[in-house]
Amino acid sequence: MKKKIIFIIILGSIFLGCEKKKVEKIEKKEKSTVETQIAKIENASGFIDVDGVIEAKDTKKIFVDKKLKVKEVYIQEGDYVEKGELLMTFDETERNKIKRTLAKEEINLSKLKRNYNVAKELYKIGGTSSNDVKELAEEIKIVQLNIEGYKEDLSKTAEKIISPVSGTVISLYAQDNYSVNTDDPLLELADLSDIKILLEVPEYNIKDIKLNQSLLIKPEVFEKKKSFQGEVIKISRISRVSKTTSENIVEVEVKPEKKIPYIIPGFKVSARIYTENKRPEVLIPDRALNYEDGKYFVYVQNENKNIEKQYVEFEDIKGDKVIIKNGIKEGDIYFLNPRKDVKNS
């Protein structure tokens, strides 16, 4: 029995010793995570992270001038077509009907002109009245107007669609035996070799965006692991509601310094737009800030190398740093990631 008690006591001592060492290791690890930095004067520059999309710079939507029925479509979405290539044809029933009506009116016009010439000659010898001649002239005018209307209607009644430009079919709405109207396009063509990058900048950030501002473009095709230098070349003068975030945004067009491979219209991108302030300022990372009772403070090391709270005034410059306006000066040592229980040793 005594041996058994002694064995349990030994095991307990070993267990308590292990736990003590484990706690000591954790405490040492926690202490080692506290990092200090020296406040420096730098050119204040922040950044804004935004999302966007790749679009074709020049697209061509093809419409018809009147309601028609498609007979046959010779293309598919994604096809490349040459200028002048046949894209689709329409049912000719309506067009043939207009042609027949036009032909009848032209025959009627010829007949009226003959009668008019005869009536003029008869009028000269008293064989008919001036009213008869005038009525025939008016009938001729009415038929001529009808013919102009039928010809205009015939010109709007397309028999086929020929590609007006060379490009890729990015949208195709028309199908075989499909009735189309004037409100919706038949298809949309785009020159995929000429693309643009549009970013959605929230309205509360647009004041920080300027032309020629530098940025990093991160296409989704590279899983945001590869970035390309670029600049802002156009800022829209109107806002709209974002389709993805439902907040008000302003479209900003950007241009990469060199061609980005593998990107095509429809692909998504993200970007980091850098904001600059050329005045040298004291900058610190925003994660060094702490908040208490409506005030911000930073843990600093005083002259006696003790830790103390230093209340600060700062300006947010977007991104991950802030400009210190009051409270910390160049050369001060501050804690970058202090714990709430930080204290002097």
XYZ file of C-alpha atoms in Angstrom:
345
model
C 0.000 0.000 0.000
C 2.845 2.400 0.853
C 4.539 1.629 -2.459
C 1.344 2.436 -4.306
C 0.959 5.820 -2.508
C 4.624 6.699 -3.207
C 4.146 5.842 -6.927
C 1.051 8.122 -7.175
C 2.925 10.991 -5.471
C 5.833 10.634 -7.944
C 3.446 10.645 -10.920
C 1.673 13.727 -9.542
C 4.989 15.544 -9.136
C 6.007 14.711 -12.700
C 2.614 15.910 -14.021
C 2.761 19.180 -12.049
C 6.317 19.750 -13.254
C 5.278 19.287 -16.881
C 2.303 21.644 -16.495
C 4.547 24.295 -14.885
C 6.997 24.109 -17.807
C 4.088 24.301 -20.294
C 2.703 27.436 -18.580
C 6.193 28.987 -18.514
C 6.549 28.326 -22.277
C 3.145 29.927 -22.989
C 4.025 32.968 -20.862
C 7.372 33.325 -22.633
C 5.644 32.994 -26.012
C 3.065 35.664 -25.077
C 5.788 38.010 -23.876
C 7.748 37.568 -27.096
C 4.794 38.668 -29.243
C 4.893 42.274 -27.958
C 6.627 44.402 -30.620
C 7.961 47.937 -30.393
C 8.758 50.419 -33.147
C 10.330 53.854 -33.371
C 8.131 56.648 -34.711
C 9.491 57.981 -38.023
C 8.680 60.866 -40.330
C 7.558 59.666 -43.772
C 5.649 60.912 -46.787
C 2.062 60.141 -45.864
C 0.495 57.729 -48.336
C -2.533 55.516 -47.874
C -4.488 53.238 -50.171
C -8.031 52.241 -51.108
C -8.914 48.656 -52.026
C -11.653 48.333 -54.659
C -13.102 45.757 -57.054
C -13.845 45.968 -60.754
C -14.384 44.166 -64.033
C -12.863 43.826 -67.500
C -14.989 45.172 -70.357
C -14.577 45.555 -74.100
C -13.760 49.167 -74.934
C -15.813 49.267 -78.117
C -18.966 47.169 -78.575
C -21.538 47.173 -81.349
C -25.155 46.203 -80.669
C -27.173 45.266 -83.752
C -30.898 46.079 -83.906
C -33.633 45.852 -86.541
C -35.943 48.733 -87.519
C -39.171 46.738 -87.252
C -40.580 43.534 -85.806
C -39.373 40.540 -87.826
C -39.101 36.776 -87.643
C -35.632 35.223 -87.781
C -35.272 32.444 -90.338
C -31.755 31.125 -89.662
C -28.790 32.107 -87.439
C -25.297 31.201 -88.660
C -23.245 32.150 -85.579
C -22.874 31.320 -81.889
C -21.668 33.269 -78.853
C -17.881 33.392 -78.809
C -17.524 33.178 -82.612
C -15.169 35.585 -84.339
C -16.723 37.189 -87.437
C -15.277 39.304 -90.225
C -16.762 42.568 -91.474
C -19.264 41.757 -94.249
C -19.905 38.191 -93.033
C -23.506 36.880 -93.155
C -24.807 36.482 -89.584
C -28.516 35.632 -89.987
C -31.496 35.768 -92.352
C -35.169 36.664 -91.817
C -38.442 35.157 -92.960
C -39.321 36.760 -96.320
C -43.132 36.615 -96.014
C -43.495 40.208 -94.796
C -40.913 41.536 -97.236
C -42.595 39.799 -100.215
C -45.979 41.207 -99.183
C -44.582 44.746 -99.226
C -42.973 44.128 -102.616
C -46.287 43.012 -104.128
C -48.142 46.036 -102.718
C -45.394 48.337 -103.985
C -45.586 46.811 -107.463
C -49.383 47.348 -107.583
C -48.984 51.001 -106.573
C -46.337 51.583 -109.230
C -48.671 50.093 -111.882
C -51.500 52.309 -110.610
C -49.202 55.332 -110.788
C -48.365 54.622 -114.431
C -52.069 54.320 -115.257
C -52.900 57.596 -113.479
C -50.106 59.434 -115.290
C -51.453 58.251 -118.651
C -54.966 59.364 -117.720
C -53.631 62.673 -116.521
C -51.829 63.346 -119.822
C -54.982 62.473 -121.782
C -57.120 64.718 -119.543
C -54.765 67.671 -120.103
C -55.100 67.311 -123.872
C -58.870 67.000 -123.627
C -59.024 70.087 -121.435
C -57.262 72.077 -124.150
C -60.081 71.330 -126.611
C -62.875 71.547 -124.021
C -63.339 67.790 -123.740
C -63.031 67.769 -119.900
C -63.116 70.163 -116.977
C -60.221 71.607 -115.016
C -61.512 69.803 -111.884
C -61.028 66.440 -113.587
C -57.432 67.333 -114.381
C -56.881 68.581 -110.836
C -58.353 65.402 -109.262
C -56.079 63.202 -111.369
C -53.055 65.267 -110.287
C -54.049 64.818 -106.631
C -54.501 61.059 -107.085
C -51.039 60.867 -108.611
C -49.584 62.717 -105.595
C -51.316 60.360 -103.144
C -50.028 57.274 -104.961
C -46.512 58.722 -105.075
C -46.632 59.250 -101.286
C -47.858 55.670 -100.829
C -44.988 54.383 -102.944
C -42.452 56.359 -100.846
C -43.952 54.854 -97.674
C -43.815 51.290 -99.027
C -40.211 51.781 -100.169
C -39.254 53.068 -96.718
C -41.043 50.130 -95.097
C -39.236 47.738 -97.448
C -35.856 49.247 -96.542
C -36.609 48.638 -92.839
C -37.687 45.066 -93.485
C -34.283 43.384 -93.401
C -33.761 40.158 -95.297
C -30.391 39.446 -93.662
C -27.828 40.805 -91.202
C -24.304 41.458 -92.414
C -21.612 42.106 -89.796
C -20.747 45.833 -89.811
C -17.386 45.247 -88.086
C -14.882 42.504 -87.380
C -15.098 41.182 -83.832
C -16.272 38.508 -81.394
C -19.925 37.722 -80.685
C -20.159 38.414 -76.935
C -23.971 38.230 -76.725
C -26.489 36.507 -79.013
C -30.211 36.878 -78.372
C -31.748 35.923 -81.744
C -32.531 32.271 -82.539
C -34.004 30.359 -85.451
C -37.750 31.117 -85.857
C -37.408 33.820 -83.197
C -39.537 36.993 -83.434
C -37.494 40.119 -82.730
C -38.545 43.714 -82.111
C -36.906 47.112 -82.245
C -36.305 47.412 -78.474
C -33.923 44.479 -78.028
C -30.613 43.851 -79.835
C -30.134 40.771 -81.998
C -26.536 40.394 -80.911
C -23.518 42.291 -79.610
C -20.055 42.345 -81.172
C -16.814 43.433 -79.531
C -13.177 43.863 -80.421
C -11.604 41.768 -77.654
C -8.118 43.040 -78.441
C -9.172 46.475 -77.149
C -10.356 46.174 -73.533
C -10.745 48.469 -70.535
C -10.627 47.998 -66.766
C -13.430 49.630 -64.764
C -13.230 49.881 -60.976
C -16.130 50.564 -58.606
C -15.082 53.258 -56.112
C -17.572 53.891 -53.253
C -18.904 57.457 -53.166
C -17.276 58.134 -49.778
C -13.818 57.406 -51.268
C -14.119 59.217 -54.603
C -12.757 62.480 -53.158
C -9.391 60.729 -52.731
C -9.175 59.627 -56.390
C -7.305 61.767 -58.928
C -6.270 61.366 -62.552
C -2.828 59.755 -63.080
C -2.988 58.226 -59.584
C -0.887 55.070 -59.301
C -2.352 51.703 -58.387
C -1.798 47.956 -58.387
C -4.166 45.848 -60.504
C -4.778 42.270 -59.320
C -6.718 40.148 -61.867
C -8.748 37.244 -60.470
C -7.312 35.028 -63.218
C -4.051 35.031 -61.219
C -5.963 34.470 -57.936
C -4.739 37.925 -56.812
C -1.201 36.510 -56.467
C 0.156 38.640 -59.292
C -0.215 42.401 -59.599
C 0.393 44.942 -62.354
C 1.264 48.625 -62.084
C -1.254 51.049 -63.567
C -2.788 54.506 -63.330
C -6.195 56.214 -63.237
C -7.104 57.608 -66.680
C -10.813 58.470 -66.355
C -13.257 59.249 -63.533
C -16.970 59.119 -64.307
C -19.010 62.262 -63.621
C -22.098 60.295 -62.579
C -22.731 57.658 -59.940
C -24.749 54.461 -60.057
C -25.722 51.619 -57.754
C -23.256 48.729 -57.662
C -24.654 45.395 -58.867
C -22.578 43.530 -56.281
C -22.678 45.710 -53.129
C -25.868 47.774 -53.738
C -24.049 50.925 -52.594
C -23.533 54.078 -54.638
C -20.299 53.939 -56.614
C -18.430 55.924 -59.256
C -16.785 54.081 -62.158
C -13.062 54.735 -62.528
C -11.231 53.562 -65.637
C -7.612 52.504 -65.170
C -4.848 51.545 -67.564
C -2.035 49.054 -66.873
C 1.533 50.071 -67.708
C 1.925 46.916 -69.793
C -0.492 44.481 -71.363
C -1.989 41.975 -68.900
C -2.143 38.441 -70.345
C -5.123 36.055 -70.212
C -7.771 38.665 -69.341
C -10.976 38.989 -71.376
C -14.268 40.901 -70.940
C -16.269 39.641 -67.982
C -13.258 38.753 -65.823
C -13.077 40.313 -62.348
C -10.203 42.336 -60.910
C -9.318 44.001 -57.644
C -7.040 46.994 -57.235
C -5.216 49.004 -54.611
C -5.256 52.730 -55.404
C -2.577 54.720 -53.580
C -3.420 58.101 -52.093
C -0.551 60.517 -51.516
C 0.243 63.433 -49.248
C 3.656 64.908 -50.067
C 4.041 66.580 -46.628
C 6.380 64.627 -44.297
C 4.410 63.391 -41.279
C 4.801 61.060 -38.297
C 3.119 57.814 -39.359
C 2.257 54.753 -37.285
C 0.270 51.581 -38.137
C -3.400 51.877 -37.179
C -3.202 48.640 -35.169
C -1.094 50.483 -32.562
C -4.142 52.600 -31.661
C -6.263 51.786 -28.625
C -9.654 53.234 -27.691
C -10.908 54.128 -24.225
C -13.641 56.458 -22.960
C -14.027 58.238 -26.285
C -10.300 58.841 -26.748
C -7.504 57.129 -28.667
C -4.156 56.345 -27.090
C -0.931 54.491 -27.836
C 1.226 52.548 -25.404
C 4.691 54.160 -25.409
C 7.975 53.696 -23.597
C 8.872 56.741 -21.509
C 12.316 58.073 -20.562
C 12.509 55.636 -17.651
C 11.733 52.770 -20.043
C 8.385 52.246 -18.391
C 5.149 51.640 -20.306
C 2.556 54.408 -20.267
C -0.523 55.537 -22.173
C -0.086 58.441 -24.545
C -3.302 59.998 -25.850
C -3.043 61.022 -29.503
C -4.790 62.987 -32.226
C -4.532 61.493 -35.714
C -5.740 61.695 -39.303
C -6.881 58.606 -41.174
C -5.232 58.425 -44.627
C -6.934 55.184 -45.728
C -5.038 51.915 -45.763
C -3.175 50.597 -42.723
C -1.470 53.750 -41.339
C -2.520 57.004 -39.665
C -0.914 60.456 -39.457
C -0.157 61.478 -35.880
C -1.089 65.139 -35.374
C -0.404 65.327 -31.652
C 0.905 63.039 -28.895
C 3.814 61.208 -30.534
C 6.920 62.740 -32.091
C 9.747 61.390 -34.193
C 11.963 59.003 -32.232
C 9.333 57.960 -29.659
C 9.141 54.230 -28.984
C 5.637 52.770 -29.143
C 4.094 49.317 -28.881
C 2.776 47.997 -32.189
C 0.497 45.240 -30.906
C 0.028 45.641 -27.167
C -2.181 43.382 -25.076
C -4.761 44.904 -22.790
C -2.921 43.505 -19.769
C 0.433 45.078 -20.721
C 2.220 46.476 -17.635
C 5.636 47.432 -16.343
C 7.816 44.632 -15.082
